[in-house]
Short mmCIF file of C-alpha atoms in Angstrom, two decimals:
data_model
loop_
_atom_site.label_atom_id
_atom_site.label_comp_id
_atom_site.label_asym_id
_atom_site.label_seq_id
_atom_site.Cartn_x
_atom_site.Cartn_y
_atom_site.Cartn_z
CA MET A 1 11.16 51.16 -180.72
CA ASN A 2 12.23 51.97 -184.28
CA GLU A 3 12.48 50.75 -187.89
CA ARG A 4 15.85 49.15 -187.41
CA LEU A 5 14.47 45.90 -188.86
CA GLN A 6 13.87 45.80 -192.61
CA PHE A 7 13.20 43.07 -195.22
CA ASP A 8 14.90 43.47 -198.55
CA GLY A 9 12.92 40.82 -200.18
CA ALA A 10 15.45 38.09 -199.53
CA ARG A 11 16.94 38.89 -196.13
CA LEU A 12 16.16 40.58 -192.90
CA VAL A 13 18.51 43.57 -192.24
CA PHE A 14 18.95 44.98 -188.74
CA GLN A 15 20.76 48.39 -188.35
CA THR A 16 22.88 48.21 -185.15
CA THR A 17 24.02 51.85 -184.98
CA LEU A 18 23.36 53.44 -181.61
CA GLY A 19 23.88 57.13 -180.80
CA GLU A 20 27.12 58.15 -179.11
CA ASP A 21 25.14 59.29 -175.96
CA THR A 22 23.46 55.80 -175.71
CA ARG A 23 26.81 54.01 -176.32
CA SER A 24 28.43 56.06 -173.48
CA MET A 25 25.69 55.30 -171.08
CA ILE A 26 25.72 51.67 -171.79
CA ALA A 27 29.45 51.38 -171.61
CA TRP A 28 29.26 53.34 -168.19
CA HIS A 29 26.72 50.80 -166.94
CA PHE A 30 28.91 47.81 -167.89
CA LYS A 31 31.94 49.51 -166.54
CA SER A 32 33.63 48.86 -169.93
CA GLY A 33 34.77 50.54 -172.98
CA TRP A 34 32.24 50.27 -175.73
CA HIS A 35 34.53 48.33 -177.98
CA GLU A 36 35.16 45.65 -175.32
CA LEU A 37 31.51 44.81 -175.22
CA GLN A 38 30.30 41.79 -177.15
CA GLN A 39 27.23 42.90 -179.16
CA ALA A 40 24.71 40.49 -180.84
CA VAL A 41 21.32 40.72 -182.51
CA ARG A 42 18.69 38.33 -181.32
CA LEU A 43 15.82 37.79 -183.80
CA THR A 44 12.50 36.54 -182.50
CA ALA A 45 9.96 35.03 -185.00
CA LEU A 46 6.45 33.87 -184.66
CA SER A 47 4.99 31.65 -187.54
CA ALA A 48 1.44 31.45 -188.74
CA ASP A 49 1.18 28.12 -187.19
CA ASN A 50 2.13 29.38 -183.78
CA LYS A 51 5.67 28.41 -183.60
CA PHE A 52 8.39 30.45 -181.98
CA ALA A 53 12.03 30.66 -182.91
CA GLN A 54 14.94 32.76 -181.76
CA PHE A 55 18.08 33.25 -183.59
CA LEU A 56 21.32 35.00 -182.42
CA PHE A 57 23.67 36.89 -184.70
CA PRO A 58 27.03 38.29 -183.48
CA VAL A 59 27.75 41.83 -184.34
CA ASP A 60 31.36 42.47 -185.66
CA ARG A 61 31.46 46.26 -186.01
CA PRO A 62 30.98 47.91 -182.56
CA LEU A 63 30.04 51.32 -184.08
CA GLY A 64 27.28 50.07 -186.21
CA GLN A 65 26.57 47.86 -189.29
CA ALA A 66 23.59 46.63 -191.38
CA LEU A 67 23.50 43.06 -190.10
CA ASP A 68 22.11 40.58 -192.68
CA MET A 69 20.05 37.81 -191.22
CA GLN A 70 19.13 34.95 -193.60
CA ILE A 71 16.31 32.72 -192.16
CA PRO A 72 14.35 29.90 -193.60
CA ARG A 73 10.79 30.56 -194.78
CA PRO A 74 10.29 34.30 -194.16
CA GLY A 75 6.73 34.53 -195.19
CA ASN A 76 3.74 34.90 -192.99
CA ARG A 77 5.46 35.61 -189.94
CA TYR A 78 5.99 38.26 -187.33
CA TYR A 79 9.53 39.37 -186.38
CA TYR A 80 11.23 41.72 -184.11
CA ALA A 81 14.92 41.97 -183.19
CA ASP A 82 16.84 43.11 -180.12
CA LEU A 83 20.27 44.55 -180.10
CA GLY A 84 21.98 43.26 -176.91
CA ILE A 85 25.14 42.78 -175.07
CA ILE A 86 26.37 39.36 -174.32
CA LYS A 87 27.36 39.33 -170.80
CA LYS A 88 29.54 36.67 -169.38
CA VAL A 89 28.95 34.37 -172.33
CA GLN A 90 25.48 33.48 -171.18
CA THR A 91 23.32 36.44 -170.64
CA PHE A 92 21.67 38.57 -173.40
CA VAL A 93 20.93 42.07 -172.00
CA PRO A 94 18.76 43.86 -174.71
CA ILE A 95 19.51 47.53 -175.29
CA SER A 96 17.35 48.40 -178.24
CA ARG A 97 14.34 46.78 -179.75
CA SER A 98 12.91 47.10 -183.20
CA ASN A 99 9.38 47.56 -184.29
CA ILE A 100 7.43 44.49 -185.25
CA LEU A 101 7.77 43.43 -188.82
CA TYR A 102 5.20 41.32 -190.53
CA ILE A 103 6.13 39.43 -193.74
CA SER A 104 3.21 38.03 -195.60
CA GLU A 105 3.55 34.85 -197.77
CA ASP A 106 3.92 37.02 -200.92
CA LEU A 107 6.75 38.73 -199.11
CA MET A 108 5.01 42.12 -198.61
CA THR A 109 6.07 43.86 -195.36
CA GLU A 110 4.33 45.89 -192.69
CA SER A 111 6.16 47.54 -189.82
CA VAL A 112 4.21 48.33 -186.68
CA ASP A 113 5.19 49.98 -183.35
CA TRP A 114 4.54 47.96 -180.29
CA LEU A 115 1.71 50.22 -178.94
CA SER A 116 -0.34 49.77 -182.18
CA PHE A 117 0.55 46.15 -182.29
CA GLN A 118 -0.85 45.47 -178.93
CA ARG A 119 -3.85 47.59 -179.59
CA ASP A 120 -4.67 45.93 -182.78
CA HIS A 121 -4.11 42.36 -181.46
CA SER A 122 -5.99 42.71 -178.25
CA SER A 123 -7.35 39.18 -179.03
CA PRO A 124 -4.83 36.76 -180.26
CA PRO A 125 -5.28 36.50 -183.99
CA LEU A 126 -4.29 32.87 -184.12
CA LEU A 127 -4.99 30.31 -181.55
CA GLU A 128 -6.65 31.31 -178.21
CA GLN A 129 -3.49 30.90 -176.14
CA ASN A 130 -2.03 33.69 -174.04
CA THR A 131 1.36 32.18 -173.74
CA TRP A 132 2.71 32.94 -177.23
CA TRP A 133 1.26 36.37 -177.06
CA GLU A 134 2.87 37.13 -173.71
CA PHE A 135 6.14 35.71 -174.85
CA PHE A 136 6.16 37.52 -178.04
CA THR A 137 4.98 40.85 -176.76
CA GLY A 138 5.82 40.86 -173.14
CA TYR A 139 2.29 42.15 -172.34
CA SER A 140 -0.48 40.21 -170.55
CA LEU A 141 -3.89 40.07 -171.92
CA ILE A 142 -5.50 39.59 -168.49
CA ALA A 143 -8.26 42.07 -167.63
CA HIS A 144 -7.67 44.62 -170.36
CA MET B 1 -0.49 85.51 -171.22
CA GLN B 2 -0.77 82.52 -168.97
CA SER B 3 -0.09 79.08 -170.49
CA ASN B 4 -0.06 75.56 -169.63
CA VAL B 5 3.08 73.89 -168.80
CA SER B 6 3.66 70.29 -170.10
CA VAL B 7 5.78 67.96 -168.15
CA LEU B 8 7.10 64.41 -168.93
CA ILE B 9 7.17 62.62 -165.47
CA LEU B 10 9.43 59.50 -165.15
CA SER B 11 8.68 57.12 -162.42
CA TRP B 12 9.54 53.48 -162.13
CA GLU B 13 6.49 52.83 -159.99
CA TYR B 14 2.91 54.17 -160.31
CA PRO B 15 -0.38 52.79 -159.10
CA PRO B 16 -1.44 50.03 -159.15
CA LEU B 17 2.26 49.13 -159.07
CA VAL B 18 3.20 50.31 -155.63
CA ILE B 19 6.53 49.27 -154.16
CA GLY B 20 7.27 52.16 -151.75
CA GLY B 21 6.39 55.81 -151.42
CA ILE B 22 7.18 57.00 -154.86
CA ALA B 23 4.13 55.52 -156.49
CA PRO B 24 1.46 57.39 -154.37
CA HIS B 25 3.60 60.51 -154.24
CA VAL B 26 3.77 60.70 -158.17
CA TYR B 27 0.10 59.76 -158.43
CA GLU B 28 -1.12 62.54 -156.10
CA LEU B 29 1.46 65.07 -157.45
CA SER B 30 0.39 64.37 -160.95
CA ARG B 31 -3.38 64.66 -160.51
CA HIS B 32 -2.98 67.80 -158.39
CA LEU B 33 -0.73 69.27 -161.02
CA GLN B 34 -3.17 68.33 -163.87
CA ALA B 35 -5.85 70.21 -161.92
CA GLY B 36 -4.02 73.52 -162.25
CA ARG B 37 -2.89 74.29 -165.89
CA THR B 38 -0.28 71.52 -166.22
CA VAL B 39 -0.33 68.87 -168.86
CA VAL B 40 1.08 65.73 -167.24
CA HIS B 41 2.54 62.66 -168.93
CA VAL B 42 3.70 60.01 -166.64
CA VAL B 43 5.98 57.25 -168.27
CA THR B 44 6.26 54.33 -165.83
CA ASN B 45 6.62 50.47 -165.64
CA THR B 46 3.96 48.15 -166.87
CA ALA B 47 1.36 46.90 -164.50
CA PRO B 48 -0.68 43.76 -164.72
CA GLY B 49 -4.08 44.33 -166.11
CA ARG B 50 -3.53 47.92 -167.13
CA PRO B 51 -3.33 49.15 -170.72
CA VAL B 52 -0.25 50.79 -172.12
CA LEU B 53 -1.80 53.99 -172.46
CA GLU B 54 -4.69 55.53 -170.43
CA VAL B 55 -5.89 58.88 -169.07
CA GLU B 56 -6.74 58.77 -165.34
CA ASN B 57 -7.81 61.91 -163.51
CA GLY B 58 -6.62 63.87 -166.59
CA VAL B 59 -3.07 62.38 -166.28
CA HIS B 60 -1.81 60.60 -169.34
CA VAL B 61 -0.24 57.42 -168.01
CA HIS B 62 2.14 55.44 -170.30
CA ARG B 63 3.23 52.00 -169.20
CA VAL B 64 6.36 50.81 -170.78
CA ASN B 65 7.41 47.19 -170.79
CA SER B 66 10.91 46.47 -170.13
CA TYR B 67 12.63 44.49 -172.85
CA GLU B 68 13.14 41.46 -170.63
CA ASN B 69 12.65 40.25 -167.12
CA LEU B 70 16.19 39.94 -166.29
CA THR B 71 17.40 38.41 -162.91
CA ASP B 72 20.16 40.94 -162.64
CA PHE B 73 18.56 44.01 -161.08
CA GLU B 74 21.02 46.56 -162.35
CA ASP B 75 20.78 45.17 -165.87
CA TRP B 76 17.05 45.26 -165.56
CA VAL B 77 17.11 48.95 -164.67
CA LEU B 78 19.30 49.61 -167.58
CA GLN B 79 17.22 48.01 -170.29
CA PHE B 80 13.92 49.32 -168.58
CA ASN B 81 15.32 52.78 -168.99
CA LEU B 82 16.43 52.24 -172.57
CA ALA B 83 12.95 50.92 -173.31
CA ILE B 84 11.48 54.24 -171.89
CA VAL B 85 13.85 56.25 -174.13
CA ASP B 86 12.76 54.21 -177.20
CA TYR B 87 9.16 54.85 -176.26
CA VAL B 88 9.48 58.52 -175.71
CA THR B 89 11.64 59.15 -178.80
CA PRO B 90 9.99 59.42 -181.28
CA GLN B 91 6.45 58.04 -180.47
CA LEU B 92 5.69 60.49 -177.59
CA SER B 93 7.87 63.48 -178.17
CA GLY B 94 6.94 63.43 -181.86
CA ASN B 95 3.56 64.26 -180.92
CA ILE B 96 3.68 66.30 -177.79
CA ARG B 97 5.71 69.40 -176.90
CA PHE B 98 7.06 68.96 -173.49
CA ASP B 99 8.51 71.91 -171.54
CA LEU B 100 10.51 69.88 -169.03
CA ILE B 101 11.25 66.34 -167.56
CA HIS B 102 10.60 65.45 -163.86
CA ALA B 103 12.47 62.24 -162.88
CA HIS B 104 11.82 60.50 -159.51
CA ASP B 105 14.83 58.73 -158.02
CA TRP B 106 17.84 57.04 -159.62
CA LEU B 107 15.73 54.11 -160.89
CA VAL B 108 14.83 56.34 -164.03
CA GLY B 109 18.20 58.03 -164.07
CA TYR B 110 19.47 56.57 -167.31
CA ALA B 111 16.35 57.59 -169.17
CA ALA B 112 16.19 61.14 -167.63
CA LEU B 113 19.81 61.77 -168.60
CA LEU B 114 19.41 60.59 -172.15
CA LEU B 115 16.10 62.28 -172.69
CA ARG B 116 17.51 65.60 -171.28
CA GLN B 117 20.15 65.56 -173.92
CA ARG B 118 18.05 64.40 -176.71
CA LEU B 119 15.08 66.59 -176.24
CA HIS B 120 17.15 69.66 -174.95
CA LEU B 121 14.82 70.05 -172.07
CA PRO B 122 15.37 71.21 -168.37
CA LEU B 123 15.43 68.36 -165.89
CA VAL B 124 13.93 68.38 -162.43
CA THR B 125 14.82 65.46 -160.18
CA THR B 126 13.03 64.52 -156.97
CA ILE B 127 15.25 62.47 -154.72
CA HIS B 128 13.01 60.61 -152.24
CA ALA B 129 15.97 58.85 -150.52
CA THR B 130 19.65 58.43 -151.13
CA GLU B 131 21.37 55.11 -151.61
CA HIS B 132 24.04 56.31 -149.05
CA GLY B 133 21.21 57.23 -146.55
CA ARG B 134 19.30 53.90 -147.08
CA ASN B 135 22.27 51.88 -146.13
CA GLN B 136 24.09 54.39 -143.86
CA GLY B 137 26.98 54.25 -146.18
CA LEU B 138 28.00 52.42 -149.36
CA PHE B 139 29.41 48.89 -148.72
CA THR B 140 28.61 46.76 -151.75
CA PRO B 141 29.38 47.14 -155.49
CA GLN B 142 25.69 47.46 -156.24
CA GLN B 143 25.22 50.26 -153.71
CA GLN B 144 28.23 52.08 -155.34
CA THR B 145 26.70 51.68 -158.85
CA ILE B 146 23.37 52.99 -157.63
CA HIS B 147 25.06 55.90 -155.94
CA SER B 148 26.92 56.69 -159.11
CA ILE B 149 23.71 56.88 -161.12
CA GLU B 150 22.19 58.99 -158.53
CA HIS B 151 25.07 61.30 -158.39
CA GLU B 152 25.01 61.73 -162.23
CA LEU B 153 21.44 62.35 -162.20
CA VAL B 154 21.51 65.04 -159.37
CA SER B 155 24.65 66.72 -160.78
CA SER B 156 22.92 66.95 -164.27
CA SER B 157 19.61 68.22 -163.04
CA ASP B 158 18.72 71.88 -163.18
CA LYS B 159 16.90 71.57 -159.94
CA VAL B 160 16.71 68.81 -157.29
CA ILE B 161 13.45 68.72 -155.07
CA VAL B 162 13.77 67.10 -151.71
CA CYS B 163 11.09 66.55 -149.15
CA SER B 164 12.63 67.86 -145.91
CA LEU B 165 15.51 70.04 -144.71
CA HIS B 166 17.16 66.94 -143.42
CA MET B 167 17.09 65.51 -147.00
CA GLN B 168 18.39 68.83 -148.36
CA SER B 169 21.36 68.53 -146.10
CA GLU B 170 21.85 64.92 -146.97
CA VAL B 171 21.77 65.34 -150.69
CA CYS B 172 23.88 68.31 -150.60
CA ALA B 173 26.60 66.45 -148.48
CA VAL B 174 26.44 63.18 -150.20
CA HIS B 175 26.49 64.63 -153.70
CA THR B 176 28.56 67.78 -153.00
CA LEU B 177 25.61 69.90 -154.24
CA ASP B 178 25.08 73.63 -153.80
CA LYS B 179 21.97 74.20 -151.66
CA GLN B 180 20.86 76.81 -154.32
CA ARG B 181 20.28 73.93 -156.67
CA THR B 182 17.72 72.41 -154.38
CA GLU B 183 14.25 73.10 -153.53
CA VAL B 184 12.47 71.74 -150.41
CA ILE B 185 8.90 70.77 -151.06
CA PRO B 186 7.29 68.41 -148.50
CA ASN B 187 5.30 65.44 -149.46
CA GLY B 188 1.59 65.77 -149.22
CA ILE B 189 -1.22 63.70 -148.02
CA ASP B 190 -4.60 63.04 -149.57
CA LEU B 191 -6.86 63.73 -146.55
CA ARG B 192 -9.95 62.27 -148.44
CA SER B 193 -8.23 58.89 -148.64
CA LEU B 194 -7.88 58.80 -144.86
CA GLU B 195 -11.61 58.91 -144.44
CA LEU B 196 -12.93 55.40 -144.07
CA MET B 197 -15.75 54.45 -146.46
CA PRO B 198 -18.89 53.75 -144.54
CA ALA B 199 -19.37 50.19 -145.67
CA HIS B 200 -16.60 47.81 -144.79
CA SER B 201 -16.24 44.27 -143.42
CA PHE B 202 -13.36 45.02 -141.14
CA ARG B 203 -13.70 44.00 -137.42
CA ARG B 204 -11.54 44.88 -134.45
CA GLU B 205 -11.60 41.17 -133.30
CA GLN B 206 -9.73 40.28 -136.60
CA TYR B 207 -6.71 42.20 -135.36
CA ALA B 208 -6.66 42.49 -131.49
CA GLN B 209 -7.79 40.86 -128.35
CA ASN B 210 -10.99 42.10 -126.87
CA GLY B 211 -10.50 45.35 -124.87
CA GLY B 212 -6.83 45.27 -125.49
CA LYS B 213 -4.78 48.30 -126.65
CA ILE B 214 -3.48 48.45 -130.15
CA VAL B 215 0.05 49.57 -131.11
CA LEU B 216 0.38 49.95 -134.75
CA PHE B 217 3.25 50.01 -137.36
CA ILE B 218 2.64 50.57 -141.00
CA GLY B 219 5.47 50.52 -143.55
CA ARG B 220 8.00 48.28 -145.50
CA LEU B 221 9.69 45.54 -143.49
CA VAL B 222 13.25 46.73 -144.19
CA LYS B 223 15.95 47.49 -141.61
CA GLU B 224 15.76 51.16 -142.01
CA LYS B 225 12.08 51.23 -140.80
CA GLY B 226 13.29 49.85 -137.32
CA VAL B 227 10.49 47.33 -136.66
CA GLN B 228 13.10 45.18 -134.88
CA VAL B 229 13.34 47.90 -132.24
CA LEU B 230 9.64 48.10 -131.82
CA LEU B 231 9.45 44.33 -131.27
CA GLN B 232 12.18 44.65 -128.60
CA SER B 233 10.16 47.46 -126.86
CA MET B 234 7.05 45.39 -126.83
CA HIS B 235 8.47 43.05 -124.19
CA GLU B 236 8.32 46.00 -121.73
CA VAL B 237 4.93 47.22 -122.87
CA LEU B 238 3.28 43.79 -122.62
CA ARG B 239 4.47 43.46 -118.93
CA GLU B 240 2.05 46.37 -118.09
CA PHE B 241 -0.53 45.76 -120.86
CA PRO B 242 -0.60 41.99 -121.44
CA HIS B 243 -3.59 42.16 -123.55
CA CYS B 244 -2.09 44.74 -125.90
CA THR B 245 -1.60 43.71 -129.55
CA CYS B 246 1.24 45.12 -131.81
CA ILE B 247 0.00 45.14 -135.40
CA ILE B 248 2.81 45.08 -138.02
CA ALA B 249 1.16 46.01 -141.31
CA GLY B 250 3.40 45.72 -144.35
CA ARG B 251 5.62 43.51 -146.32
CA GLY B 252 9.29 43.29 -147.04
CA PRO B 253 12.51 41.30 -147.07
CA MET B 254 12.68 41.29 -143.28
CA LEU B 255 9.41 39.61 -142.69
CA ALA B 256 10.85 36.18 -141.81
CA GLU B 257 13.43 37.60 -139.51
CA LEU B 258 10.77 39.78 -137.75
CA GLU B 259 8.44 36.90 -137.34
CA ALA B 260 11.12 34.90 -135.76
CA SER B 261 12.04 37.72 -133.45
CA ALA B 262 8.30 38.01 -132.47
CA ALA B 263 7.75 34.37 -131.86
CA GLU B 264 8.31 34.55 -128.17
CA LEU B 265 5.67 37.20 -127.90
CA GLY B 266 3.05 34.87 -129.35
CA THR B 267 -0.23 36.24 -130.44
CA SER B 268 0.56 39.72 -129.13
CA ILE B 269 2.24 40.45 -132.40
CA ARG B 270 0.19 40.37 -135.59
CA PHE B 271 1.67 40.47 -139.05
CA THR B 272 -0.94 41.51 -141.63
CA GLY B 273 1.08 41.69 -144.76
CA PHE B 274 0.46 44.38 -147.26
CA VAL B 275 -2.55 46.69 -146.41
CA ASP B 276 -4.45 48.59 -149.03
CA SER B 277 -5.59 52.11 -148.36
CA LEU B 278 -8.97 51.16 -147.00
CA GLU B 279 -7.55 48.64 -144.50
CA LYS B 280 -4.77 51.25 -143.54
CA SER B 281 -7.56 53.71 -142.70
CA TYR B 282 -9.30 51.23 -140.64
CA LEU B 283 -6.16 50.26 -138.75
CA LEU B 284 -5.43 53.96 -138.07
CA GLU B 285 -8.90 54.37 -136.67
CA ILE B 286 -8.72 51.51 -134.14
CA ALA B 287 -5.06 51.96 -133.10
CA ASP B 288 -4.32 53.66 -129.74
CA VAL B 289 -0.88 54.71 -130.99
CA CYS B 290 0.96 54.47 -134.21
CA VAL B 291 4.79 54.05 -134.07
CA PHE B 292 7.39 54.85 -136.55
CA PRO B 293 10.71 53.66 -135.06
CA SER B 294 12.75 54.43 -138.23
CA LEU B 295 16.57 54.37 -138.43
CA TYR B 296 16.54 56.43 -141.69
CA GLU B 297 13.53 58.44 -142.88
CA PRO B 298 13.79 61.04 -145.51
CA PHE B 299 10.21 62.20 -144.84
CA GLY B 300 7.84 59.81 -143.10
CA ILE B 301 4.54 60.04 -145.29
CA VAL B 302 2.82 57.29 -143.30
CA ALA B 303 3.38 59.17 -140.02
CA LEU B 304 1.90 62.16 -141.76
CA GLU B 305 -1.09 60.03 -142.81
CA ALA B 306 -1.36 58.82 -139.12
CA MET B 307 -1.33 62.42 -138.01
CA GLY B 308 -3.98 63.33 -140.59
CA SER B 309 -6.15 60.39 -139.26
CA GLY B 310 -6.06 61.71 -135.79
CA THR B 311 -4.02 58.76 -134.49
CA PRO B 312 -1.39 59.47 -131.76
CA VAL B 313 2.08 59.20 -133.21
CA ILE B 314 5.49 58.18 -131.73
CA ALA B 315 8.37 58.71 -134.18
CA SER B 316 12.00 58.43 -134.21
CA ASP B 317 13.96 61.72 -133.77
CA ILE B 318 15.48 61.30 -137.12
CA GLY B 319 15.40 62.69 -140.66
CA GLY B 320 12.06 64.04 -141.92
CA LEU B 321 10.21 62.56 -138.85
CA ALA B 322 11.75 65.04 -136.52
CA GLU B 323 10.55 67.91 -138.77
CA ILE B 324 7.03 66.55 -139.04
CA VAL B 325 6.30 65.59 -135.38
CA GLU B 326 6.91 68.12 -132.72
CA HIS B 327 7.55 66.39 -129.37
CA GLY B 328 4.83 67.16 -126.84
CA ARG B 329 2.66 69.10 -129.28
CA THR B 330 1.76 66.84 -132.36
CA GLY B 331 3.24 63.56 -131.02
CA LEU B 332 6.17 62.02 -129.16
CA ILE B 333 9.71 61.73 -130.24
CA SER B 334 12.03 58.68 -129.29
CA ILE B 335 15.67 58.23 -129.86
CA PRO B 336 16.35 55.75 -132.63
CA GLU B 337 17.43 52.29 -131.79
CA ASP B 338 16.55 52.74 -128.16
CA PRO B 339 13.82 50.11 -127.27
CA HIS B 340 13.57 51.11 -123.66
CA MET B 341 12.79 54.89 -124.50
CA LEU B 342 10.38 53.73 -127.17
CA ALA B 343 8.57 51.50 -124.59
CA GLY B 344 8.46 54.39 -122.28
CA ARG B 345 6.77 56.55 -124.89
CA ILE B 346 4.24 53.79 -125.87
CA LEU B 347 3.36 53.23 -122.20
CA TYR B 348 2.97 56.93 -121.61
CA LEU B 349 0.32 57.12 -124.31
CA LEU B 350 -1.44 53.77 -123.32
CA ARG B 351 -1.78 54.95 -119.74
CA ASP B 352 -3.15 58.34 -120.65
CA PRO B 353 -5.65 58.27 -123.59
CA GLU B 354 -6.68 61.78 -123.11
CA GLU B 355 -3.09 63.08 -123.63
CA GLY B 356 -2.95 60.91 -126.84
CA ASP B 357 -6.19 62.55 -128.01
CA ARG B 358 -4.72 65.94 -127.32
CA LEU B 359 -1.59 65.32 -129.20
CA ALA B 360 -3.64 63.66 -132.08
CA GLU B 361 -6.03 66.59 -132.49
CA ALA B 362 -3.12 69.05 -132.67
CA ALA B 363 -1.35 66.85 -135.27
CA ARG B 364 -4.50 66.53 -137.48
CA ARG B 365 -4.80 70.20 -137.62
CA GLU B 366 -1.10 70.52 -138.44
CA ALA B 367 -1.26 67.96 -141.18
CA ARG B 368 -4.16 69.55 -142.80
CA LEU B 369 -2.57 73.02 -142.65
CA ARG B 370 0.87 72.25 -143.87
CA TYR B 371 0.80 69.22 -145.89
CA ASP B 372 -2.27 69.63 -148.24
CA TRP B 373 -1.57 68.58 -151.91
CA HIS B 374 -2.95 71.78 -153.53
CA PRO B 375 -0.28 74.26 -152.28
CA ILE B 376 2.54 71.49 -152.79
CA ALA B 377 1.58 71.05 -156.30
CA GLU B 378 1.51 74.79 -156.87
CA ARG B 379 5.04 75.10 -155.47
CA THR B 380 6.12 72.25 -157.79
CA ARG B 381 4.53 74.06 -160.63
CA GLU B 382 6.43 77.22 -159.86
CA VAL B 383 9.74 75.26 -160.01
CA TYR B 384 8.53 74.15 -163.53
CA SER B 385 7.65 77.60 -164.65
CA ALA B 386 10.99 78.96 -163.44
CA LEU B 387 12.95 76.29 -165.38
CA SER B 388 10.96 76.10 -168.57
CA GLY B 389 10.11 79.94 -168.87
CA VAL B 390 6.42 79.22 -169.23
CA ARG B 391 4.49 81.71 -167.36
CA LEU B 392 1.67 80.45 -165.27
#
């Protein structure tokens, strides 16, 4: 988890660069050259009124780029983004995940690592529903 | 001046997430290491109901969520390992100085290899079983892939720990590894966990017919454990002991097939499903004999637990089992995949309970003497010290 995801006041920007050691390992796993792999960034957003959205952005430069992601209504939302490999057109295999970025209504930002986020949000801050929490974070709130 | 050595242990399973033998092994090793001047951080898979970070028995346990629950197992392993690397660097390694990394099996291989490079640390790997050995060869693309990861991990490790002389030979042959790069350290058993708690609700009648003998198997229901051979042998056993019950305690992908095979033996075969440690202790207590008819067995930890419990043991003459059980002294040995010989061994012990008791008592002494976790953890710490340069 890292600060790959930033907000410049108008757009979300995701830094797709990976270290050579990681690229080699991922290419080895997929039995392919790194440049033959189709990369994409999947942005996950949770709004203040508890609505999910996911957006997929193709990556054009295999060795890394600062990917601009323009989205409607950035304020008062949580975001995280995954860099992934598109496999056989359909499957998105995440290979790197950003920290969680919160953008307030006045467009102030706060970046939080996943461990802190889970600790600080041990009870859902919005509605008392586990489903969005589990979807958003991957963690279950049962019996903490 | 003596110092603490700090180890980053990578394991895909850790209690309460228990799939096979790695979880209990890492759990016991970690807590016994921690008791003796070792700072232990275990990074493992998430488990329902458990926090991301906790300290248990002095061991720091970090549970990392994979990015996604992918259906493709190989892809799941990749992104789980990448999630581990993302967690360790910089969150964990930024705050803690590690002296070395200890990886358990190929499932954390990607993470171990990346972290070794990034953190510039020595790497110890324990190979609990090889993909080649599990399948008696490599026949599918997935098995080849797993073997490749395992090979890269073994080749890049500064030391490879194996649990038996048999595993040492196997790993060195399969991965063309110099024996000098390996260290044989047996698995241990926690003898306290074998002692049944005084209050429990188990009753013999739940498992077996009144007065009937009990033949017990405990383990995963996979081909390499040989349960199908035990079921074949029970035809012969039941002809002489018709009230005998064979209890199959465990779960696994072969359950349906084994239940179908056992159907003609009726209620003489009991499938219990997964048993926790308390129920396992009870079953070992009431069993007349515990059978391990494995076709492949790097070590045989459950056989060792049966020995430590004082239950007479019959084991296949294979792998680690052949090193643990001495025929005629601490148990009986049977040729793998020979149901007739296995039936003969079972009948021998059922006919002569005193002989079973004699073997069991010798086995119990042996288990306590040679497989206690304290000296095993100490030997592991010595490996850590030699690689990291930290004097203990």
